[in-house]
PDB file of C-alpha atoms and ligand atoms in Angstrom:
ATOM      1  CA  MET A   1     201.194  79.317 -12.129  1.00 73.00           C
ATOM      2  CA  LYS A   2     198.726  81.289  -9.997  1.00 88.00           C
ATOM      3  CA  THR A   3     198.492  84.997 -10.818  1.00 95.00           C
ATOM      4  CA  LEU A   4     199.688  87.177  -7.930  1.00 97.00           C
ATOM      5  CA  LYS A   5     197.702  90.167  -6.704  1.00 98.00           C
ATOM      6  CA  ILE A   6     199.414  93.265  -5.331  1.00 98.00           C
ATOM      7  CA  ALA A   7     197.426  96.022  -3.619  1.00 98.00           C
ATOM      8  CA  ILE A   8     198.647  99.607  -3.918  1.00 97.00           C
ATOM      9  CA  GLN A   9     197.113 102.946  -2.959  1.00 97.00           C
ATOM     10  CA  LYS A  10     194.521 104.129  -5.492  1.00 95.00           C
ATOM     11  CA  SER A  11     195.266 107.815  -5.007  1.00 94.00           C
ATOM     12  CA  GLY A  12     197.235 109.779  -2.449  1.00 96.00           C
ATOM     13  CA  ARG A  13     200.811 110.195  -1.376  1.00 97.00           C
ATOM     14  CA  LEU A  14     202.034 106.668  -2.161  1.00 98.00           C
ATOM     15  CA  ASN A  15     200.209 106.083  -5.453  1.00 96.00           C
ATOM     16  CA  GLU A  16     202.601 107.742  -7.882  1.00 96.00           C
ATOM     17  CA  LYS A  17     205.828 106.319  -6.405  1.00 97.00           C
ATOM     18  CA  SER A  18     204.319 102.826  -6.130  1.00 97.00           C
ATOM     19  CA  VAL A  19     203.228 102.884  -9.777  1.00 96.00           C
ATOM     20  CA  GLU A  20     206.677 104.199 -10.791  1.00 96.00           C
ATOM     21  CA  LEU A  21     208.432 101.451  -8.802  1.00 97.00           C
ATOM     22  CA  LEU A  22     206.353  98.696 -10.421  1.00 97.00           C
ATOM     23  CA  LYS A  23     206.918 100.186 -13.894  1.00 96.00           C
ATOM     24  CA  ASN A  24     210.680 100.374 -13.197  1.00 96.00           C
ATOM     25  CA  CYS A  25     210.487  96.667 -12.354  1.00 96.00           C
ATOM     26  CA  GLY A  26     209.596  96.171 -16.026  1.00 96.00           C
ATOM     27  CA  LEU A  27     205.896  95.548 -15.381  1.00 97.00           C
ATOM     28  CA  SER A  28     203.584  96.748 -18.094  1.00 97.00           C
ATOM     29  CA  PHE A  29     200.100  97.896 -17.037  1.00 95.00           C
ATOM     30  CA  GLU A  30     197.600 100.703 -17.426  1.00 90.00           C
ATOM     31  CA  ASN A  31     197.343 103.000 -14.410  1.00 81.00           C
ATOM     32  CA  TYR A  32     193.533 103.146 -14.657  1.00 73.00           C
ATOM     33  CA  LYS A  33     192.216 105.742 -12.254  1.00 69.00           C
ATOM     34  CA  SER A  34     188.659 104.499 -12.640  1.00 74.00           C
ATOM     35  CA  SER A  35     189.024 100.753 -12.155  1.00 77.00           C
ATOM     36  CA  LEU A  36     189.944  98.656  -9.173  1.00 91.00           C
ATOM     37  CA  ILE A  37     192.058  96.042 -10.954  1.00 94.00           C
ATOM     38  CA  SER A  38     194.694  96.416 -13.644  1.00 95.00           C
ATOM     39  CA  PRO A  39     196.258  93.299 -15.208  1.00 96.00           C
ATOM     40  CA  VAL A  40     200.005  93.252 -15.924  1.00 97.00           C
ATOM     41  CA  SER A  41     200.575  92.085 -19.495  1.00 96.00           C
ATOM     42  CA  ASN A  42     204.122  90.703 -19.111  1.00 97.00           C
ATOM     43  CA  PHE A  43     204.096  89.104 -15.610  1.00 97.00           C
ATOM     44  CA  PRO A  44     201.479  86.929 -13.868  1.00 97.00           C
ATOM     45  CA  LEU A  45     200.328  89.809 -11.662  1.00 98.00           C
ATOM     46  CA  GLU A  46     197.222  91.920 -11.119  1.00 97.00           C
ATOM     47  CA  ILE A  47     197.319  95.315  -9.455  1.00 97.00           C
ATOM     48  CA  LEU A  48     194.507  96.231  -7.073  1.00 96.00           C
ATOM     49  CA  PHE A  49     194.022  99.946  -6.425  1.00 96.00           C
ATOM     50  CA  LEU A  50     192.664 100.467  -2.887  1.00 95.00           C
ATOM     51  CA  ARG A  51     192.368 102.931   0.005  1.00 96.00           C
ATOM     52  CA  ASP A  52     195.614 102.573   1.947  1.00 96.00           C
ATOM     53  CA  ASP A  53     193.793 101.737   5.192  1.00 96.00           C
ATOM     54  CA  ASP A  54     192.334  98.571   3.624  1.00 96.00           C
ATOM     55  CA  ILE A  55     195.627  97.204   2.257  1.00 98.00           C
ATOM     56  CA  PRO A  56     197.075  95.468   5.373  1.00 98.00           C
ATOM     57  CA  GLU A  57     193.888  93.497   6.040  1.00 98.00           C
ATOM     58  CA  TYR A  58     193.443  92.550   2.378  1.00 97.00           C
ATOM     59  CA  VAL A  59     196.958  91.106   2.482  1.00 98.00           C
ATOM     60  CA  GLN A  60     196.522  89.382   5.836  1.00 98.00           C
ATOM     61  CA  ASP A  61     193.280  87.779   4.643  1.00 97.00           C
ATOM     62  CA  GLY A  62     194.797  86.687   1.317  1.00 96.00           C
ATOM     63  CA  ILE A  63     192.506  88.796  -0.911  1.00 96.00           C
ATOM     64  CA  ALA A  64     195.781  90.291  -2.125  1.00 97.00           C
ATOM     65  CA  ASP A  65     199.072  88.357  -1.906  1.00 98.00           C
ATOM     66  CA  LEU A  66     201.214  91.479  -1.661  1.00 98.00           C
ATOM     67  CA  GLY A  67     200.731  95.131  -0.802  1.00 98.00           C
ATOM     68  CA  ILE A  68     202.566  98.441  -0.679  1.00 98.00           C
ATOM     69  CA  VAL A  69     201.585 100.631   2.248  1.00 98.00           C
ATOM     70  CA  GLY A  70     203.009 102.954   4.914  1.00 98.00           C
ATOM     71  CA  GLU A  71     204.419 101.245   7.999  1.00 98.00           C
ATOM     72  CA  ASN A  72     202.188 103.538  10.109  1.00 98.00           C
ATOM     73  CA  VAL A  73     199.074 101.948   8.563  1.00 98.00           C
ATOM     74  CA  ILE A  74     200.405  98.402   9.064  1.00 98.00           C
ATOM     75  CA  GLU A  75     201.279  99.087  12.695  1.00 97.00           C
ATOM     76  CA  GLU A  76     197.926 100.742  13.363  1.00 97.00           C
ATOM     77  CA  THR A  77     195.885  97.876  11.939  1.00 95.00           C
ATOM     78  CA  GLU A  78     197.964  95.343  13.954  1.00 92.00           C
ATOM     79  CA  VAL A  79     197.827  92.731  11.186  1.00 96.00           C
ATOM     80  CA  ASP A  80     199.943  89.620  10.903  1.00 96.00           C
ATOM     81  CA  VAL A  81     201.799  90.044   7.600  1.00 98.00           C
ATOM     82  CA  ALA A  82     205.377  89.542   6.379  1.00 97.00           C
ATOM     83  CA  TYR A  83     207.567  92.632   5.877  1.00 97.00           C
ATOM     84  CA  LEU A  84     209.265  91.843   2.550  1.00 98.00           C
ATOM     85  CA  GLN A  85     211.106  95.037   1.615  1.00 98.00           C
ATOM     86  CA  ARG A  86     211.435  98.620   2.858  1.00 98.00           C
ATOM     87  CA  LEU A  87     210.996 100.903  -0.146  1.00 98.00           C
ATOM     88  CA  GLY A  88     212.597 104.210   0.912  1.00 96.00           C
ATOM     89  CA  TYR A  89     209.739 106.551  -0.074  1.00 97.00           C
ATOM     90  CA  GLY A  90     206.721 107.951   1.798  1.00 98.00           C
ATOM     91  CA  LYS A  91     209.045 108.698   4.687  1.00 98.00           C
ATOM     92  CA  CYS A  92     207.459 110.395   7.693  1.00 98.00           C
ATOM     93  CA  SER A  93     207.356 110.178  11.486  1.00 98.00           C
ATOM     94  CA  LEU A  94     204.470 109.759  13.834  1.00 98.00           C
ATOM     95  CA  LYS A  95     205.206 112.393  16.467  1.00 98.00           C
ATOM     96  CA  LEU A  96     203.753 113.783  19.639  1.00 98.00           C
ATOM     97  CA  ALA A  97     203.295 117.534  19.377  1.00 98.00           C
ATOM     98  CA  ILE A  98     202.132 120.260  21.734  1.00 98.00           C
ATOM     99  CA  PRO A  99     201.174 123.936  21.426  1.00 98.00           C
ATOM    100  CA  VAL A 100     204.309 126.114  21.497  1.00 97.00           C
ATOM    101  CA  ASN A 101     203.205 127.709  24.792  1.00 94.00           C
ATOM    102  CA  SER A 102     202.339 124.375  26.467  1.00 96.00           C
ATOM    103  CA  ASP A 103     203.644 123.471  29.918  1.00 94.00           C
ATOM    104  CA  ILE A 104     204.112 119.868  28.790  1.00 95.00           C
ATOM    105  CA  LYS A 105     207.880 119.347  28.620  1.00 90.00           C
ATOM    106  CA  THR A 106     208.476 115.609  28.865  1.00 92.00           C
ATOM    107  CA  ILE A 107     206.592 112.451  27.975  1.00 94.00           C
ATOM    108  CA  ALA A 108     205.798 111.997  31.687  1.00 95.00           C
ATOM    109  CA  ASP A 109     203.928 115.333  31.644  1.00 97.00           C
ATOM    110  CA  LEU A 110     201.342 113.685  29.369  1.00 97.00           C
ATOM    111  CA  ASN A 111     199.926 111.803  32.372  1.00 97.00           C
ATOM    112  CA  GLY A 112     196.247 112.693  32.751  1.00 97.00           C
ATOM    113  CA  LYS A 113     196.258 114.809  29.566  1.00 98.00           C
ATOM    114  CA  ALA A 114     194.119 114.439  26.407  1.00 98.00           C
ATOM    115  CA  ILE A 115     195.879 113.528  23.147  1.00 98.00           C
ATOM    116  CA  ALA A 116     194.129 113.708  19.765  1.00 98.00           C
ATOM    117  CA  THR A 117     195.220 111.251  17.078  1.00 98.00           C
ATOM    118  CA  SER A 118     194.185 109.159  14.084  1.00 98.00           C
ATOM    119  CA  TYR A 119     196.560 106.440  15.345  1.00 98.00           C
ATOM    120  CA  PRO A 120     194.965 105.301  18.640  1.00 98.00           C
ATOM    121  CA  SER A 121     196.374 101.809  18.673  1.00 98.00           C
ATOM    122  CA  ILE A 122     200.018 102.830  18.049  1.00 98.00           C
ATOM    123  CA  LEU A 123     199.646 105.635  20.607  1.00 98.00           C
ATOM    124  CA  LYS A 124     198.075 103.299  23.169  1.00 98.00           C
ATOM    125  CA  ARG A 125     201.049 100.916  22.902  1.00 98.00           C
ATOM    126  CA  PHE A 126     203.535 103.796  23.089  1.00 98.00           C
ATOM    127  CA  LEU A 127     201.896 105.249  26.228  1.00 98.00           C
ATOM    128  CA  ALA A 128     201.699 101.832  27.891  1.00 98.00           C
ATOM    129  CA  LYS A 129     205.388 101.249  27.200  1.00 97.00           C
ATOM    130  CA  ASN A 130     206.201 104.583  28.847  1.00 97.00           C
ATOM    131  CA  ASN A 131     203.806 104.010  31.788  1.00 97.00           C
ATOM    132  CA  ILE A 132     201.636 106.993  30.868  1.00 97.00           C
ATOM    133  CA  THR A 133     197.896 107.131  31.407  1.00 97.00           C
ATOM    134  CA  ALA A 134     196.315 109.654  29.078  1.00 98.00           C
ATOM    135  CA  ASP A 135     192.969 110.188  27.413  1.00 98.00           C
ATOM    136  CA  ILE A 136     193.279 109.212  23.734  1.00 98.00           C
ATOM    137  CA  ARG A 137     190.788 111.126  21.556  1.00 98.00           C
ATOM    138  CA  THR A 138     190.482 109.427  18.176  1.00 98.00           C
ATOM    139  CA  ILE A 139     189.676 111.701  15.258  1.00 96.00           C
ATOM    140  CA  SER A 140     189.943 110.798  11.600  1.00 94.00           C
ATOM    141  CA  GLY A 141     191.520 113.921  10.135  1.00 91.00           C
ATOM    142  CA  SER A 142     192.799 117.473  10.778  1.00 94.00           C
ATOM    143  CA  VAL A 143     194.252 116.352  14.095  1.00 97.00           C
ATOM    144  CA  GLU A 144     196.414 119.468  14.217  1.00 97.00           C
ATOM    145  CA  ILE A 145     193.440 121.726  14.968  1.00 97.00           C
ATOM    146  CA  ALA A 146     192.378 119.758  18.084  1.00 97.00           C
ATOM    147  CA  PRO A 147     194.442 121.705  20.686  1.00 97.00           C
ATOM    148  CA  GLY A 148     193.252 125.051  19.284  1.00 95.00           C
ATOM    149  CA  LEU A 149     189.644 123.873  19.606  1.00 96.00           C
ATOM    150  CA  GLY A 150     190.214 122.846  23.224  1.00 96.00           C
ATOM    151  CA  MET A 151     189.743 119.153  22.380  1.00 96.00           C
ATOM    152  CA  SER A 152     193.180 118.033  23.518  1.00 97.00           C
ATOM    153  CA  ASN A 153     196.430 119.126  25.199  1.00 98.00           C
ATOM    154  CA  ALA A 154     198.625 117.390  22.639  1.00 98.00           C
ATOM    155  CA  ILE A 155     198.398 115.549  19.340  1.00 98.00           C
ATOM    156  CA  CYS A 156     200.010 112.469  17.859  1.00 98.00           C
ATOM    157  CA  ASP A 157     200.194 112.816  14.077  1.00 98.00           C
ATOM    158  CA  LEU A 158     202.323 112.174  11.019  1.00 98.00           C
ATOM    159  CA  VAL A 159     204.928 114.792  10.196  1.00 98.00           C
ATOM    160  CA  SER A 160     207.111 115.078   7.130  1.00 97.00           C
ATOM    161  CA  THR A 161     208.286 118.664   6.582  1.00 96.00           C
ATOM    162  CA  GLY A 162     206.834 119.963   9.873  1.00 97.00           C
ATOM    163  CA  GLY A 163     205.026 122.773   8.003  1.00 97.00           C
ATOM    164  CA  THR A 164     201.553 121.726   9.186  1.00 97.00           C
ATOM    165  CA  LEU A 165     202.603 121.703  12.847  1.00 97.00           C
ATOM    166  CA  LYS A 166     204.246 125.087  12.542  1.00 97.00           C
ATOM    167  CA  SER A 167     201.311 126.753  10.834  1.00 97.00           C
ATOM    168  CA  ASN A 168     199.057 125.498  13.633  1.00 97.00           C
ATOM    169  CA  GLY A 169     201.279 126.810  16.445  1.00 97.00           C
ATOM    170  CA  LEU A 170     202.461 123.327  17.429  1.00 98.00           C
ATOM    171  CA  GLN A 171     205.883 121.799  18.024  1.00 97.00           C
ATOM    172  CA  ALA A 172     206.979 118.183  17.966  1.00 97.00           C
ATOM    173  CA  PHE A 173     208.516 116.885  21.178  1.00 93.00           C
ATOM    174  CA  ALA A 174     208.785 113.090  20.833  1.00 95.00           C
ATOM    175  CA  ASP A 175     209.000 110.446  18.092  1.00 97.00           C
ATOM    176  CA  VAL A 176     206.525 107.597  18.324  1.00 98.00           C
ATOM    177  CA  LEU A 177     207.258 105.756  15.050  1.00 98.00           C
ATOM    178  CA  LYS A 178     209.387 106.293  11.957  1.00 98.00           C
ATOM    179  CA  SER A 179     207.641 105.168   8.805  1.00 98.00           C
ATOM    180  CA  GLU A 180     208.177 104.561   5.103  1.00 98.00           C
ATOM    181  CA  ALA A 181     206.416 102.604   2.368  1.00 98.00           C
ATOM    182  CA  ILE A 182     206.881  98.853   2.749  1.00 98.00           C
ATOM    183  CA  LEU A 183     206.248  95.882   0.489  1.00 98.00           C
ATOM    184  CA  ILE A 184     204.281  93.410   2.577  1.00 98.00           C
ATOM    185  CA  GLY A 185     203.077  89.910   1.831  1.00 98.00           C
ATOM    186  CA  ARG A 186     200.694  87.376   3.227  1.00 97.00           C
ATOM    187  CA  LYS A 187     202.487  85.163   5.777  1.00 95.00           C
ATOM    188  CA  GLY A 188     204.557  82.597   3.842  1.00 94.00           C
ATOM    189  CA  GLU A 189     204.359  84.604   0.619  1.00 95.00           C
ATOM    190  CA  GLU A 190     208.161  85.074   0.729  1.00 94.00           C
ATOM    191  CA  ASN A 191     208.490  81.405  -0.327  1.00 96.00           C
ATOM    192  CA  ASN A 192     206.515  81.870  -3.552  1.00 96.00           C
ATOM    193  CA  PRO A 193     208.964  81.894  -6.528  1.00 96.00           C
ATOM    194  CA  LEU A 194     206.932  84.636  -8.272  1.00 96.00           C
ATOM    195  CA  THR A 195     207.144  86.821  -5.184  1.00 97.00           C
ATOM    196  CA  GLN A 196     210.881  86.137  -4.935  1.00 97.00           C
ATOM    197  CA  GLU A 197     211.280  87.220  -8.569  1.00 97.00           C
ATOM    198  CA  LEU A 198     209.354  90.424  -7.888  1.00 97.00           C
ATOM    199  CA  ILE A 199     211.382  91.192  -4.732  1.00 97.00           C
ATOM    200  CA  GLN A 200     214.606  90.728  -6.728  1.00 97.00           C
ATOM    201  CA  ARG A 201     213.392  93.174  -9.339  1.00 97.00           C
ATOM    202  CA  VAL A 202     212.399  95.688  -6.653  1.00 97.00           C
ATOM    203  CA  GLN A 203     215.810  95.332  -4.989  1.00 96.00           C
ATOM    204  CA  SER A 204     217.632  95.852  -8.293  1.00 95.00           C
ATOM    205  CA  VAL A 205     215.705  99.108  -8.833  1.00 95.00           C
ATOM    206  CA  LEU A 206     216.377 100.303  -5.258  1.00 95.00           C
ATOM    207  CA  ARG A 207     220.080  99.413  -5.495  1.00 92.00           C
ATOM    208  CA  ALA A 208     220.378 101.333  -8.763  1.00 92.00           C
ATOM    209  CA  LYS A 209     218.848 104.408  -7.109  1.00 90.00           C
ATOM    210  CA  GLU A 210     221.460 104.292  -4.364  1.00 90.00           C
ATOM    211  CA  THR A 211     224.412 104.236  -6.749  1.00 90.00           C
ATOM    212  CA  LYS A 212     225.868 106.168  -9.690  1.00 91.00           C
ATOM    213  CA  TYR A 213     227.905 104.940 -12.630  1.00 93.00           C
ATOM    214  CA  VAL A 214     231.203 106.796 -12.879  1.00 92.00           C
ATOM    215  CA  VAL A 215     233.778 106.927 -15.697  1.00 95.00           C
ATOM    216  CA  LEU A 216     237.010 108.828 -15.209  1.00 95.00           C
ATOM    217  CA  ASN A 217     240.390 109.213 -16.850  1.00 96.00           C
ATOM    218  CA  ALA A 218     243.698 108.910 -15.016  1.00 96.00           C
ATOM    219  CA  GLU A 219     247.404 108.622 -15.682  1.00 96.00           C
ATOM    220  CA  ASN A 220     248.520 105.022 -15.147  1.00 96.00           C
ATOM    221  CA  LYS A 221     250.892 106.083 -12.364  1.00 97.00           C
ATOM    222  CA  ASN A 222     247.843 107.223 -10.311  1.00 95.00           C
ATOM    223  CA  LEU A 223     245.746 104.097 -10.911  1.00 94.00           C
ATOM    224  CA  ASP A 224     246.727 102.217  -7.751  1.00 93.00           C
ATOM    225  CA  THR A 225     245.669 105.080  -5.478  1.00 94.00           C
ATOM    226  CA  ILE A 226     242.460 105.631  -7.460  1.00 93.00           C
ATOM    227  CA  LYS A 227     241.550 101.947  -7.301  1.00 91.00           C
ATOM    228  CA  THR A 228     241.750 101.993  -3.497  1.00 90.00           C
ATOM    229  CA  LEU A 229     239.092 104.739  -3.509  1.00 89.00           C
ATOM    230  CA  LEU A 230     236.680 102.808  -5.736  1.00 86.00           C
ATOM    231  CA  PRO A 231     234.691  99.780  -4.634  1.00 72.00           C
ATOM    232  CA  GLY A 232     232.854  98.849  -7.886  1.00 68.00           C
ATOM    233  CA  ILE A 233     230.416  95.934  -7.781  1.00 73.00           C
ATOM    234  CA  LYS A 234     233.345  93.495  -7.744  1.00 78.00           C
ATOM    235  CA  SER A 235     236.198  95.825  -8.618  1.00 83.00           C
ATOM    236  CA  PRO A 236     236.567  98.729 -11.078  1.00 90.00           C
ATOM    237  CA  THR A 237     237.018  98.135 -14.829  1.00 93.00           C
ATOM    238  CA  VAL A 238     240.241  99.679 -16.183  1.00 94.00           C
ATOM    239  CA  VAL A 239     240.694 100.138 -19.946  1.00 95.00           C
ATOM    240  CA  PRO A 240     243.608 101.820 -21.749  1.00 96.00           C
ATOM    241  CA  LEU A 241     242.963 105.154 -23.496  1.00 96.00           C
ATOM    242  CA  ALA A 242     244.239 105.820 -27.028  1.00 96.00           C
ATOM    243  CA  GLU A 243     246.719 108.236 -25.426  1.00 94.00           C
ATOM    244  CA  GLU A 244     249.799 106.368 -24.164  1.00 95.00           C
ATOM    245  CA  GLY A 245     250.109 106.129 -20.344  1.00 96.00           C
ATOM    246  CA  TRP A 246     246.435 106.902 -19.609  1.00 97.00           C
ATOM    247  CA  SER A 247     243.443 104.714 -18.681  1.00 96.00           C
ATOM    248  CA  ALA A 248     239.689 105.044 -18.249  1.00 96.00           C
ATOM    249  CA  VAL A 249     238.224 103.667 -15.035  1.00 95.00           C
ATOM    250  CA  HIS A 250     234.563 102.556 -14.900  1.00 94.00           C
ATOM    251  CA  THR A 251     232.849 101.880 -11.601  1.00 92.00           C
ATOM    252  CA  VAL A 252     229.754 102.420  -9.454  1.00 90.00           C
ATOM    253  CA  ILE A 253     229.805 104.516  -6.302  1.00 89.00           C
ATOM    254  CA  PRO A 254     227.196 104.944  -3.551  1.00 88.00           C
ATOM    255  CA  GLU A 255     225.041 108.059  -3.684  1.00 86.00           C
ATOM    256  CA  LYS A 256     225.367 108.714   0.056  1.00 85.00           C
ATOM    257  CA  ASP A 257     229.051 109.709   0.166  1.00 82.00           C
ATOM    258  CA  PHE A 258     229.204 110.702  -3.491  1.00 86.00           C
ATOM    259  CA  TRP A 259     230.784 114.184  -3.184  1.00 90.00           C
ATOM    260  CA  GLU A 260     233.413 113.089  -0.647  1.00 90.00           C
ATOM    261  CA  ARG A 261     234.518 110.317  -2.993  1.00 90.00           C
ATOM    262  CA  ILE A 262     234.567 112.590  -6.043  1.00 91.00           C
ATOM    263  CA  SER A 263     236.817 115.091  -4.293  1.00 93.00           C
ATOM    264  CA  SER A 264     239.226 112.398  -3.086  1.00 93.00           C
ATOM    265  CA  LEU A 265     239.312 111.007  -6.644  1.00 94.00           C
ATOM    266  CA  LYS A 266     240.195 114.454  -8.029  1.00 95.00           C
ATOM    267  CA  ASN A 267     242.924 114.825  -5.421  1.00 95.00           C
ATOM    268  CA  ALA A 268     244.295 111.450  -6.514  1.00 95.00           C
ATOM    269  CA  GLY A 269     244.568 112.651 -10.139  1.00 95.00           C
ATOM    270  CA  ALA A 270     241.206 111.671 -11.688  1.00 95.00           C
ATOM    271  CA  GLN A 271     240.126 113.854 -14.631  1.00 95.00           C
ATOM    272  CA  GLY A 272     237.124 114.149 -16.955  1.00 95.00           C
ATOM    273  CA  ILE A 273     234.815 112.487 -14.444  1.00 94.00           C
ATOM    274  CA  VAL A 274     231.469 111.523 -16.026  1.00 95.00           C
ATOM    275  CA  VAL A 275     228.605 110.475 -13.726  1.00 92.00           C
ATOM    276  CA  MET A 276     225.508 108.641 -14.986  1.00 93.00           C
ATOM    277  CA  PRO A 277     222.318 107.331 -13.393  1.00 92.00           C
ATOM    278  CA  ILE A 278     221.840 103.567 -13.303  1.00 92.00           C
ATOM    279  CA  GLU A 279     218.573 101.892 -14.223  1.00 90.00           C
ATOM    280  CA  LYS A 280     219.024  98.505 -12.545  1.00 89.00           C
ATOM    281  CA  ILE A 281     221.729  96.487 -10.764  1.00 89.00           C
ATOM    282  CA  ILE A 282     221.226  92.742 -10.937  1.00 89.00           C
ATOM    283  CA  LEU A 283     223.667  90.838  -8.763  1.00 84.00           C
TER     284      LEU A 283
HETATM  285  O1  LIG B   1     192.748 107.857   0.487  1.00 91.70           O
HETATM  286  P1  LIG B   1     193.612 107.007   1.322  1.00 91.70           P
HETATM  287  O2  LIG B   1     192.951 106.525   2.596  1.00 91.70           O
HETATM  288  O3  LIG B   1     194.246 105.900   0.517  1.00 91.70           O
HETATM  289  O4  LIG B   1     194.866 107.932   1.724  1.00 91.70           O
HETATM  290  P2  LIG B   1     195.129 108.806   3.046  1.00 91.70           P
HETATM  291  O5  LIG B   1     194.539 110.153   2.832  1.00 91.70           O
HETATM  292  O6  LIG B   1     194.737 108.041   4.273  1.00 91.70           O
HETATM  293  O7  LIG B   1     196.711 108.849   3.065  1.00 91.70           O
HETATM  294  P3  LIG B   1     197.747 109.827   2.320  1.00 91.70           P
HETATM  295  O8  LIG B   1     197.667 109.633   0.846  1.00 91.70           O
HETATM  296  O9  LIG B   1     197.647 111.208   2.859  1.00 91.70           O
HETATM  297  O10 LIG B   1     199.118 109.210   2.888  1.00 91.70           O
HETATM  298  C1  LIG B   1     199.511 107.920   2.565  1.00 91.70           C
HETATM  299  C2  LIG B   1     200.760 107.569   3.374  1.00 91.70           C
HETATM  300  O11 LIG B   1     201.809 108.500   3.068  1.00 91.70           O
HETATM  301  C3  LIG B   1     200.636 107.679   4.877  1.00 91.70           C
HETATM  302  O12 LIG B   1     199.994 106.557   5.459  1.00 91.70           O
HETATM  303  C4  LIG B   1     202.099 107.773   5.300  1.00 91.70           C
HETATM  304  O13 LIG B   1     202.664 106.477   5.361  1.00 91.70           O
HETATM  305  C5  LIG B   1     202.742 108.537   4.138  1.00 91.70           C
HETATM  306  N1  LIG B   1     203.037 109.961   4.450  1.00 91.70           N
HETATM  307  C6  LIG B   1     204.261 110.534   4.262  1.00 91.70           C
HETATM  308  C7  LIG B   1     202.217 110.882   4.959  1.00 91.70           C
HETATM  309  C8  LIG B   1     202.964 112.061   5.090  1.00 91.70           C
HETATM  310  N2  LIG B   1     204.225 111.817   4.636  1.00 91.70           N
HETATM  311  C9  LIG B   1     202.335 113.251   5.603  1.00 91.70           C
HETATM  312  N3  LIG B   1     202.996 114.285   5.730  1.00 91.70           N
HETATM  313  N4  LIG B   1     200.899 110.866   5.305  1.00 91.70           N
HETATM  314  C10 LIG B   1     200.302 111.978   5.752  1.00 91.70           C
HETATM  315  N5  LIG B   1     200.974 113.164   5.928  1.00 91.70           N
HETATM  316  C11 LIG B   1     200.117 114.307   6.432  1.00 91.70           C
HETATM  317  C12 LIG B   1     200.038 114.367   7.952  1.00 91.70           C
HETATM  318  O14 LIG B   1     198.969 113.562   8.419  1.00 91.70           O
HETATM  319  C13 LIG B   1     199.783 115.847   8.229  1.00 91.70           C
HETATM  320  O15 LIG B   1     198.442 116.177   8.065  1.00 91.70           O
HETATM  321  O16 LIG B   1     200.691 115.550   6.051  1.00 91.70           O
HETATM  322  C14 LIG B   1     200.558 116.496   7.107  1.00 91.70           C
HETATM  323  C15 LIG B   1     201.920 116.883   7.642  1.00 91.70           C
HETATM  324  O17 LIG B   1     202.832 117.128   6.619  1.00 91.70           O
HETATM  325  P4  LIG B   1     203.997 118.206   6.821  1.00 91.70           P
HETATM  326  O18 LIG B   1     204.838 118.082   5.576  1.00 91.70           O
HETATM  327  O19 LIG B   1     203.337 119.557   6.918  1.00 91.70           O
HETATM  328  O20 LIG B   1     204.768 117.832   8.059  1.00 91.70           O
HETATM  329 ZN1  LIG B   2     193.856 106.330   4.391  1.00 91.70          ZN
END
């Protein structure tokens, strides 16, 4: 079977999480900082370490079969690739921002103004969609200093915490694109059995991250109410305790409404609740 190639960022914000994800998928490889390619010893896969900007085109052109890269980079390069899986890290938003004392109040006020960005093609499409004609000034980095230097009236840049905008006297006023790391593939790659196997492993790691394993004790008379509060993968496992009239309930619960569920379980008589992380969930 042909060895797959996956391109990930060599260094930068997505490198560490991408390496961690692949390792959690059970793939064994050296994270060489100095080399471009690292073979995986227990799966027919090679890892290419690249600048993130090159990844979408490498995948589109078939130099790599798969890639992990921010949606912002994919959208900017306008490549034709398959989105295989959203990965939930590297989250950020491409936003329009203006100096705090600016008279620009709405998107329409951008008409005739200059906007500095490293994302000219996404911005161009956004402005066209909103019927705005503005002067797009493309710069490759430190976009946030452009208004202060008199180069532009606004900027369009990535924001995660908002700290960079704030420290440069800027404020965000519109969202252009929400982004996160995405597993992409060459068109048609989703039909390759090796790729399908890899996607399943990735999904089992992501699913595990979203859920916790919970064991609790309850008096048998409270079990019916407790069971209605617990989804489990199919349904909860109930085993009798050594103490007469009591049972242990094992289940998984979603991370997102974790505390609400725990307090309703306590109200329903659950005791000695033990919560554990899950490594993988294979359906
Ligand atoms: O060297 P290479 O070309 O591979 O990397 P790079 O320098 O081009 O990219 P890198 O490593 O900075 O970012 C990789 C990806 O991480 C981006 O393409 C995004 O998908 C994602 N990401 C998530 C971010 C941010 N958060 C982010 N905050 N990318 C950049 N930023 C920058 C932003 O441009 C701004 O300068 O961080 C600053 C703002 O951050 P806050 O927290 O102050 O708002
Ligand atoms: Zn880059």
